[in-house]
Tab-separated table of C-alpha atoms and ligand atoms in Angstrom:
chain	number	residue	atom	x	y	z
Y	1	MET	CA	0.095	0.169	0.102
Y	2	ALA	CA	1.205	3.402	-1.113
Y	3	LYS	CA	2.060	5.805	2.066
Y	4	ILE	CA	0.395	9.490	1.498
Y	5	LEU	CA	3.469	11.719	2.842
Y	6	SER	CA	1.689	15.052	1.952
Y	7	LYS	CA	-1.333	16.190	0.088
Y	8	GLY	CA	-2.224	19.208	-1.151
Y	9	GLU	CA	-5.217	20.711	-3.302
Y	10	PHE	CA	-3.739	19.525	-6.614
Y	11	THR	CA	-0.743	17.688	-5.526
Y	12	THR	CA	-0.177	14.415	-3.632
Y	13	LEU	CA	3.068	12.976	-2.302
Y	14	THR	CA	2.988	9.139	-2.018
Y	15	LEU	CA	5.646	6.634	-0.704
Y	16	THR	CA	5.217	4.162	-3.557
Y	17	ASP	CA	7.976	1.791	-1.866
Y	18	ASP	CA	10.362	1.944	0.761
Y	19	SER	CA	12.784	4.073	-1.685
Y	20	THR	CA	10.514	6.122	-4.023
Y	21	VAL	CA	8.342	8.945	-3.791
Y	22	THR	CA	5.917	9.995	-6.332
Y	23	LYS	CA	4.474	13.348	-6.595
Y	24	THR	CA	1.444	13.209	-8.753
Y	25	ALA	CA	-0.708	16.426	-9.690
Y	26	ILE	CA	-4.225	16.946	-11.282
Y	27	ASP	CA	-5.856	19.888	-13.117
Y	28	GLU	CA	-3.978	23.112	-12.472
Y	29	GLY	CA	-1.067	21.451	-10.671
Y	30	ALA	CA	-0.406	19.589	-13.960
Y	31	GLU	CA	1.375	22.486	-15.709
Y	32	LYS	CA	3.410	23.515	-12.385
Y	33	LEU	CA	4.427	19.999	-12.030
Y	34	ALA	CA	5.717	19.769	-15.937
Y	35	LYS	CA	7.743	22.853	-15.295
Y	36	GLU	CA	8.953	21.279	-11.961
Y	37	ILE	CA	10.132	18.240	-14.017
Y	38	ASP	CA	11.624	20.435	-16.655
Y	39	PHE	CA	13.827	22.010	-14.157
Y	40	LEU	CA	14.845	18.944	-12.176
Y	41	LYS	CA	15.786	16.645	-15.193
Y	42	LEU	CA	17.562	19.606	-17.143
Y	43	ASN	CA	19.671	21.228	-14.349
Y	44	LYS	CA	20.345	17.674	-12.785
Y	45	SER	CA	21.570	16.180	-15.914
Y	46	LYS	CA	23.626	19.205	-17.129
Y	47	PHE	CA	25.026	20.240	-13.632
Y	48	HIS	CA	25.153	17.126	-11.271
Y	49	TYR	CA	24.234	19.089	-8.197
Y	50	ASN	CA	24.127	16.768	-5.161
Y	51	PHE	CA	21.376	18.853	-3.706
Y	52	LEU	CA	18.715	18.111	-6.444
Y	53	PRO	CA	16.722	14.716	-6.547
Y	54	HIS	CA	17.251	12.568	-9.565
Y	55	VAL	CA	14.212	11.928	-11.421
Y	56	PHE	CA	13.630	8.433	-11.918
Y	57	SER	CA	10.665	8.452	-13.909
Y	58	TYR	CA	7.778	10.918	-15.018
Y	59	GLU	CA	4.814	11.612	-17.312
Y	60	VAL	CA	3.004	14.917	-18.354
Y	61	LYS	CA	-0.444	14.947	-19.964
Y	62	GLU	CA	-2.677	17.883	-19.906
Y	63	LYS	CA	-4.668	17.390	-16.321
Y	64	HIS	CA	-2.292	14.571	-15.015
Y	65	ALA	CA	1.343	14.760	-14.438
Y	66	TYR	CA	3.643	12.448	-12.216
Y	67	TYR	CA	7.609	12.380	-11.251
Y	68	SER	CA	9.402	9.750	-9.104
Y	69	ILE	CA	12.570	10.718	-6.891
Y	70	PRO	CA	14.423	8.807	-4.255
Y	71	TYR	CA	12.933	8.855	-0.891
Y	72	LEU	CA	15.201	10.816	1.320
Y	73	SER	CA	14.874	9.993	5.142
Y	74	GLY	CA	15.535	12.936	7.274
Y	75	PRO	CA	13.882	16.219	8.635
Y	76	LEU	CA	12.515	19.155	6.677
Y	77	LEU	CA	14.870	22.217	7.550
Y	78	ARG	CA	11.643	23.656	8.813
Y	79	ASP	CA	11.453	21.275	11.680
Y	80	TYR	CA	14.980	20.577	12.376
Y	81	ILE	CA	15.732	24.071	13.382
Y	82	TYR	CA	13.374	24.278	16.131
Y	83	SER	CA	13.973	20.764	17.302
Y	84	GLU	CA	17.487	20.347	17.195
Y	85	PRO	CA	18.789	21.629	20.587
Y	86	ASP	CA	22.299	22.315	19.581
Y	87	PHE	CA	22.251	25.520	17.740
Y	88	LEU	CA	25.380	25.269	15.945
Y	89	LEU	CA	23.948	22.507	14.198
Y	90	CYS	CA	20.922	24.496	13.027
Y	91	GLU	CA	23.642	27.199	11.808
Y	92	GLN	CA	25.650	24.636	9.641
Y	93	SER	CA	22.294	23.535	8.281
Y	94	LEU	CA	21.758	27.502	7.312
Y	95	GLU	CA	25.249	27.614	5.863
Y	96	LYS	CA	24.682	24.182	3.661
Y	97	THR	CA	21.439	25.692	2.508
Y	98	ILE	CA	22.841	29.116	1.453
Y	99	ALA	CA	26.126	27.496	-0.246
Y	100	ASN	CA	23.840	25.105	-2.436
Y	101	LEU	CA	21.741	28.170	-3.101
Y	102	ASP	CA	24.968	29.880	-3.988
Y	103	SER	CA	26.123	26.934	-6.336
Y	104	LEU	CA	22.805	27.148	-8.148
Y	105	HIS	CA	23.175	30.744	-8.692
Y	106	ARG	CA	26.420	30.434	-10.709
Y	107	GLN	CA	24.633	29.496	-13.451
Y	108	PRO	CA	23.553	32.845	-15.776
Y	109	GLY	CA	19.947	33.190	-16.628
Y	110	THR	CA	18.478	34.668	-19.874
Y	111	ILE	CA	15.283	36.353	-18.749
Y	112	GLU	CA	15.533	40.333	-18.993
Y	113	ALA	CA	16.078	41.628	-15.434
Y	114	ALA	CA	13.471	44.598	-15.619
Y	115	ALA	CA	10.888	41.608	-17.143
Y	116	PHE	CA	11.400	39.441	-14.268
Y	117	SER	CA	10.932	42.768	-11.874
Y	118	ARG	CA	8.027	43.759	-13.377
Y	119	LYS	CA	6.154	40.536	-13.431
Y	120	TYR	CA	7.242	38.932	-10.110
Y	121	TYR	CA	7.342	42.020	-8.029
Y	122	PHE	CA	4.614	44.239	-9.230
Y	123	GLU	CA	1.977	42.831	-11.701
Y	124	ARG	CA	1.582	39.163	-9.694
Y	125	LEU	CA	0.926	40.956	-6.615
Y	126	ARG	CA	-0.937	43.380	-8.018
Y	127	GLY	CA	-3.292	41.227	-9.899
Y	128	ARG	CA	-4.007	38.714	-6.740
Y	129	TRP	CA	-5.012	41.838	-4.931
Y	130	GLU	CA	-6.959	43.242	-7.645
Y	131	LYS	CA	-9.295	40.385	-7.655
Y	132	LEU	CA	-9.889	40.943	-3.997
Y	133	LYS	CA	-10.475	44.207	-3.852
Y	134	ASN	CA	-13.252	43.955	-6.629
Y	135	GLU	CA	-14.821	41.260	-4.889
Y	136	LEU	CA	-18.379	41.894	-3.317
Y	137	SER	CA	-18.183	40.485	0.121
Y	138	ASP	CA	-21.067	38.286	0.932
Y	139	THR	CA	-20.328	37.352	4.530
Y	140	GLN	CA	-21.134	39.867	7.494
Y	141	LEU	CA	-17.968	39.686	9.873
Y	142	GLN	CA	-18.891	39.057	13.561
Y	143	LYS	CA	-18.035	41.780	15.829
Y	144	SER	CA	-15.224	40.150	17.592
Y	145	PHE	CA	-13.337	36.925	16.473
Y	146	SER	CA	-10.031	34.971	16.838
Y	147	VAL	CA	-7.895	33.895	13.842
Y	148	GLU	CA	-8.118	30.337	15.268
Y	149	GLY	CA	-10.626	28.457	13.495
Y	150	ILE	CA	-11.414	31.394	11.025
Y	151	SER	CA	-13.314	29.841	8.088
Y	152	SER	CA	-12.166	30.986	4.600
Y	153	SER	CA	-14.896	33.076	3.629
Y	154	ASP	CA	-14.314	35.285	6.584
Y	155	VAL	CA	-10.762	35.382	5.772
Y	156	ARG	CA	-11.825	36.409	2.220
Y	157	SER	CA	-14.071	39.039	3.196
Y	158	VAL	CA	-10.916	40.291	5.799
Y	159	PHE	CA	-8.604	40.438	2.649
Y	160	SER	CA	-11.425	42.323	0.683
Y	161	LEU	CA	-11.721	44.817	3.279
Y	162	ILE	CA	-8.226	45.446	3.517
Y	163	ALA	CA	-7.591	45.622	-0.141
Y	164	LYS	CA	-10.139	48.228	-0.575
Y	165	GLY	CA	-8.363	50.148	2.407
Y	166	THR	CA	-9.178	50.396	6.115
Y	167	THR	CA	-7.483	51.410	9.325
Y	168	LEU	CA	-5.951	48.853	11.398
Y	169	LEU	CA	-4.899	48.930	14.959
Y	170	ILE	CA	-2.245	46.055	15.410
Y	171	ASP	CA	-1.283	45.698	18.966
Y	172	GLY	CA	-1.741	49.437	19.498
Y	173	LYS	CA	-0.203	50.379	16.537
Y	174	GLU	CA	-2.440	52.376	13.536
Y	175	ILE	CA	-1.729	51.654	9.877
Y	176	ASN	CA	-4.058	53.160	7.130
Y	177	PHE	CA	-3.634	50.373	4.461
Y	178	SER	CA	-5.173	49.526	1.206
Y	179	ILE	CA	-3.438	47.980	-1.778
Y	180	GLU	CA	-3.206	51.448	-3.271
Y	181	HIS	CA	-1.194	52.390	-0.287
Y	182	LEU	CA	1.192	49.267	-0.645
Y	183	ALA	CA	1.467	49.451	-4.850
Y	184	SER	CA	2.618	53.224	-4.559
Y	185	SER	CA	4.711	52.562	-1.500
Y	186	LEU	CA	6.274	49.844	-3.299
Y	187	ALA	CA	7.110	51.784	-6.436
Y	188	SER	CA	8.985	54.541	-4.369
Y	189	PHE	CA	11.455	51.630	-4.007
Y	190	GLN	CA	12.024	51.490	-7.772
Y	191	LYS	CA	15.814	51.905	-7.648
Y	192	THR	CA	16.125	48.899	-5.494
Y	193	PHE	CA	14.010	46.840	-7.861
Y	194	GLU	CA	15.976	47.913	-11.089
Y	195	PHE	CA	18.968	45.355	-10.755
Y	196	PRO	CA	21.663	44.496	-13.123
Y	197	GLN	CA	21.479	41.761	-15.572
Y	198	THR	CA	24.422	39.737	-13.723
Y	199	SER	CA	21.725	39.262	-10.846
Y	200	ILE	CA	19.781	37.316	-12.931
Y	201	ARG	CA	20.944	33.617	-12.219
Y	202	LEU	CA	19.322	30.205	-12.073
Y	203	ILE	CA	17.039	30.208	-9.338
Y	204	HIS	CA	15.351	27.693	-7.529
Y	205	GLY	CA	12.152	29.761	-7.064
Y	206	ASP	CA	10.718	28.577	-3.362
Y	207	PRO	CA	13.515	27.675	-1.233
Y	208	HIS	CA	11.531	27.624	1.852
Y	209	ALA	CA	12.470	25.839	4.865
Y	210	GLY	CA	9.424	23.370	3.997
Y	211	ASN	CA	11.067	22.674	0.530
Y	212	ILE	CA	14.475	21.847	1.989
Y	213	LEU	CA	15.387	18.361	3.509
Y	214	LEU	CA	18.400	17.220	5.069
Y	215	HIS	CA	19.495	14.217	4.178
Y	216	ASP	CA	22.879	12.241	4.618
Y	217	ASP	CA	24.967	15.686	5.335
Y	218	GLU	CA	23.248	17.441	2.422
Y	219	ALA	CA	20.234	19.988	1.985
Y	220	PHE	CA	18.292	18.471	-0.711
Y	221	PHE	CA	16.100	21.219	-2.816
Y	222	LEU	CA	12.711	19.867	-3.238
Y	223	ASP	CA	9.752	21.379	-5.236
Y	224	PRO	CA	11.210	23.868	-7.427
Y	225	ASN	CA	9.283	26.506	-9.025
Y	226	GLY	CA	10.496	25.767	-12.542
Y	227	PHE	CA	12.031	29.029	-13.216
Y	228	MET	CA	13.601	27.643	-16.659
Y	229	ASP	CA	14.667	31.336	-17.882
Y	230	GLY	CA	16.196	32.175	-14.442
Y	231	GLY	CA	15.365	34.890	-12.114
Y	232	ASP	CA	16.518	37.481	-9.620
Y	233	VAL	CA	18.649	35.777	-7.127
Y	234	ALA	CA	17.343	38.165	-4.302
Y	235	TYR	CA	13.967	36.192	-5.197
Y	236	ASP	CA	15.335	32.991	-3.781
Y	237	PHE	CA	16.729	34.542	-0.790
Y	238	GLY	CA	13.665	36.641	0.003
Y	239	LYS	CA	11.869	33.393	0.159
Y	240	LEU	CA	14.439	31.896	2.304
Y	241	LEU	CA	14.098	34.831	4.719
Y	242	VAL	CA	10.245	34.413	4.603
Y	243	SER	CA	10.744	31.156	6.078
Y	244	PHE	CA	12.210	32.677	9.133
Y	245	ASP	CA	9.660	35.050	9.682
Y	246	TRP	CA	6.300	34.523	10.974
Y	247	HIS	CA	5.075	32.351	8.032
Y	248	ASP	CA	6.701	29.218	9.206
Y	249	LEU	CA	5.640	29.922	12.900
Y	250	SER	CA	2.079	30.372	12.031
Y	251	MET	CA	2.131	27.043	9.554
Y	252	MET	CA	3.799	25.203	12.540
Y	253	SER	CA	1.197	26.515	15.136
Y	254	MET	CA	3.735	28.113	17.275
Y	255	LEU	CA	2.172	31.103	17.447
Y	256	GLU	CA	-0.885	31.940	19.713
Y	257	SER	CA	-4.129	33.299	17.653
Y	258	ALA	CA	-4.462	36.897	17.413
Y	259	ASN	CA	-7.774	38.434	17.844
Y	260	ILE	CA	-9.365	40.739	15.695
Y	261	GLU	CA	-12.344	43.363	16.636
Y	262	VAL	CA	-14.630	45.211	14.130
Y	263	VAL	CA	-14.558	48.720	15.126
Y	264	SER	CA	-16.037	51.890	13.757
Y	265	ASN	CA	-13.081	52.757	11.263
Y	266	GLY	CA	-11.520	49.603	10.536
Y	267	LEU	CA	-10.132	46.627	12.557
Y	268	ARG	CA	-8.323	46.035	15.890
Y	269	VAL	CA	-5.817	43.113	16.365
Y	270	THR	CA	-4.648	42.106	19.461
Y	271	ASN	CA	-2.327	39.493	20.647
Y	272	ASN	CA	-0.499	39.434	17.261
Y	273	LYS	CA	3.200	38.063	17.113
Y	274	VAL	CA	2.746	36.360	20.558
Y	275	TYR	CA	4.950	33.081	20.794
Y	276	LYS	CA	3.613	29.754	22.360
Y	277	ASP	CA	6.985	29.069	23.690
Y	278	ASP	CA	10.110	31.320	24.721
Y	279	PHE	CA	12.685	28.877	23.460
Y	280	ILE	CA	11.204	29.136	20.014
Y	281	LYS	CA	11.028	32.832	20.301
Y	282	GLU	CA	14.753	33.062	20.900
Y	283	ARG	CA	15.522	30.358	18.249
Y	284	HIS	CA	13.402	32.729	15.747
Y	285	VAL	CA	15.622	35.781	16.737
Y	286	ALA	CA	18.848	33.980	16.540
Y	287	LEU	CA	18.020	32.386	13.324
Y	288	ARG	CA	17.124	35.310	11.331
Y	289	ARG	CA	20.207	37.020	12.676
Y	290	LYS	CA	22.273	34.180	11.553
Y	291	ILE	CA	20.756	34.412	7.748
Y	292	MET	CA	21.277	37.995	7.561
Y	293	GLU	CA	25.108	37.591	8.756
Y	294	LEU	CA	25.217	34.839	6.024
Y	295	LEU	CA	24.016	36.935	3.108
Y	296	THR	CA	25.948	39.791	4.324
Y	297	GLU	CA	29.523	37.717	4.422
Y	298	LYS	CA	28.750	35.313	1.739
Y	299	VAL	CA	26.372	36.521	-0.714
Y	300	VAL	CA	26.486	40.252	-0.973
Y	301	PRO	CA	30.280	40.250	-2.075
Y	302	LEU	CA	29.187	37.928	-4.840
Y	303	TYR	CA	27.211	40.873	-6.416
Y	304	ALA	CA	29.648	44.124	-6.589
Y	305	ASP	CA	27.653	45.613	-9.475
Y	306	ASP	CA	24.313	45.106	-7.497
Y	307	PRO	CA	24.606	47.510	-4.547
Y	308	LEU	CA	21.368	47.347	-3.338
Y	309	LEU	CA	20.910	43.407	-3.326
Y	310	LEU	CA	20.427	43.134	0.526
Y	311	GLN	CA	17.942	46.001	0.796
Y	312	ARG	CA	16.112	43.986	-2.222
Y	313	ILE	CA	16.730	41.052	-0.336
Y	314	LYS	CA	14.849	42.735	2.880
Y	315	LEU	CA	12.203	44.330	0.891
Y	316	LEU	CA	11.055	40.735	-0.809
Y	317	LEU	CA	10.415	39.628	2.452
Y	318	TYR	CA	7.421	41.668	2.399
Y	319	VAL	CA	6.741	41.441	-1.264
Y	320	HIS	CA	6.560	37.561	-1.292
Y	321	GLN	CA	4.024	37.770	1.854
Y	322	PHE	CA	1.911	40.050	0.378
Y	323	SER	CA	1.879	38.194	-3.033
Y	324	PHE	CA	1.213	34.781	-1.426
Y	325	ALA	CA	-0.952	35.570	1.366
Y	326	PRO	CA	-4.099	35.724	-1.083
Y	327	THR	CA	-3.158	32.228	-2.439
Y	328	LEU	CA	-3.538	30.448	0.964
Y	329	ILE	CA	-7.080	31.675	1.743
Y	330	LYS	CA	-8.584	28.797	0.821
Y	331	GLU	CA	-6.527	25.963	2.012
Y	332	LYS	CA	-4.892	27.956	4.857
Y	333	PRO	CA	-6.830	30.706	6.092
Y	334	GLU	CA	-5.507	31.234	9.477
Y	335	THR	CA	-2.210	31.084	8.391
Y	336	ALA	CA	-3.108	33.641	5.317
Y	337	LEU	CA	-4.252	36.157	7.944
Y	338	HIS	CA	-1.629	35.636	10.273
Y	339	ILE	CA	1.124	36.302	7.072
Y	340	LEU	CA	-1.044	39.290	6.189
Y	341	LEU	CA	-1.271	41.111	9.318
Y	342	ASN	CA	2.441	40.484	10.538
Y	343	ALA	CA	3.416	41.600	6.712
Y	344	ILE	CA	1.511	44.918	7.356
Y	345	SER	CA	2.742	45.741	10.467
Y	346	ASP	CA	6.443	44.741	9.652
Y	347	TYR	CA	6.527	46.181	6.119
Y	348	SER	CA	4.914	49.464	7.962
Y	349	THR	CA	7.717	49.582	10.456
Y	350	PHE	CA	10.205	48.921	8.078
Y	351	THR	CA	9.139	51.852	6.019
Y	352	GLU	CA	8.885	54.319	9.048
Y	353	GLY	CA	11.329	57.236	8.863
Y	354	GLY	CA	11.463	56.884	5.144
Y	355	ARG	CA	8.809	59.066	3.112
Y	356	PHE	CA	6.315	56.221	2.433
Y	357	SER	CA	5.534	55.163	5.637
Y	358	LEU	CA	2.050	53.277	5.485
Y	359	THR	CA	0.844	54.763	8.666
E	401	ADP	N1	12.211	12.593	-1.716
E	401	ADP	C1	11.239	13.051	-0.688
E	401	ADP	N2	11.794	12.244	0.275
E	401	ADP	C2	11.140	12.784	1.658
E	401	ADP	N3	10.067	13.308	1.928
E	401	ADP	C3	9.709	14.105	0.726
E	401	ADP	C4	10.238	13.958	-0.476
E	401	ADP	N4	9.781	14.673	-1.575
E	401	ADP	C5	8.974	15.430	-0.922
E	401	ADP	N5	8.697	15.113	0.508
E	401	ADP	C6	7.748	15.428	1.797
E	401	ADP	O1	6.695	15.654	0.902
E	401	ADP	C7	6.198	17.306	1.228
E	401	ADP	C8	5.530	17.848	-0.074
E	401	ADP	O2	6.468	17.762	-0.936
E	401	ADP	P1	6.865	19.180	-1.986
E	401	ADP	O3	7.484	18.662	-3.596
E	401	ADP	O4	7.351	19.956	-1.377
E	401	ADP	O5	5.317	19.327	-2.555
E	401	ADP	P2	4.397	20.444	-2.526
E	401	ADP	O6	4.078	21.037	-4.041
E	401	ADP	O7	2.957	19.505	-2.026
E	401	ADP	O8	4.807	21.323	-1.675
E	401	ADP	C9	7.801	17.532	1.672
E	401	ADP	O9	7.821	18.875	2.388
E	401	ADP	C10	8.348	16.560	2.108
E	401	ADP	O10	7.621	16.537	3.425
E	402	MG	MG1	6.705	22.507	-1.198
């Protein structure tokens, strides 16, 4: 009997015998899986990276695709960094991850830098939020509710309200937010998003800690996003950073649930960013510090003609969260809302002191 390892809306991963994992996708998922197959097959055969799994077999049809790779025993980086008592070992796994990303990034990409920036940093985000903004909300929100156990239709209503524009009072801090505010604030960082062609390399596209598996002294990269023409290296590091932000803490239920009250001019959010455990809190801070250190020491010097690289990576921490929060509403409504609230409050802090504060 095949054992199911993981199941999403369109993809299922099964352990078919003790040594093979088969990833199957249906409907919309098939197209993405086909790109994943192309990426893994081409790059593994061309460059022989130890950290990419070898594809044993695959098939792609219009609404159905699958591929098989070796089963890799070992923890996901996402779990390891909070369960391993020895922090030095966690640091080593981060070093390995960044070194592997760097190896991948040695290959140049072909997509034009300006086109990549426009599409992935502006148009995609805008498109996802525009839909929510234009939505007629059919649910009436309760006066007061917890994020815990919230339904996806209620989260959709909150996202729609936030997209149109509202005042958020998050743990005492007032933020006027709308998708227009966000778009103009991001546009003010134009220089940071205009990067040289030398920063277009082969990228993984989704190297969050849930796609990195530690096995046999190696950090394996699973689930690439299939950017066959390459992309901005900052895109990858931004995704990695997101994993060490509130995203994974929420995914792993390591945070208390925030409470939301509907008030006359908007929403009041309390109990946001409250850790269930002090150990996790300290780890989180230390891991983020370590990543920033590694990026500064090992990555930034490799891109001398991209002086705003680190600034862009930090900005992408927010761009990524604003961009994918809407895609999580249906399957992970609590996480979607947590990510959005934290992205709004942290981005507003990030931009404070500059001209384009959201507050
Ligand atoms: N080769 C493998 N060996 C062991 N576990 C795997 C393997 N591939 C995937 N998994 C498990 O399945 C999960 C989902 O796989 P992934 O390719 O990331 O699919 P999804 O597109 O659903 O995120 C991973 O987080 C990991 O826990
Ligand atoms: Mg994955």
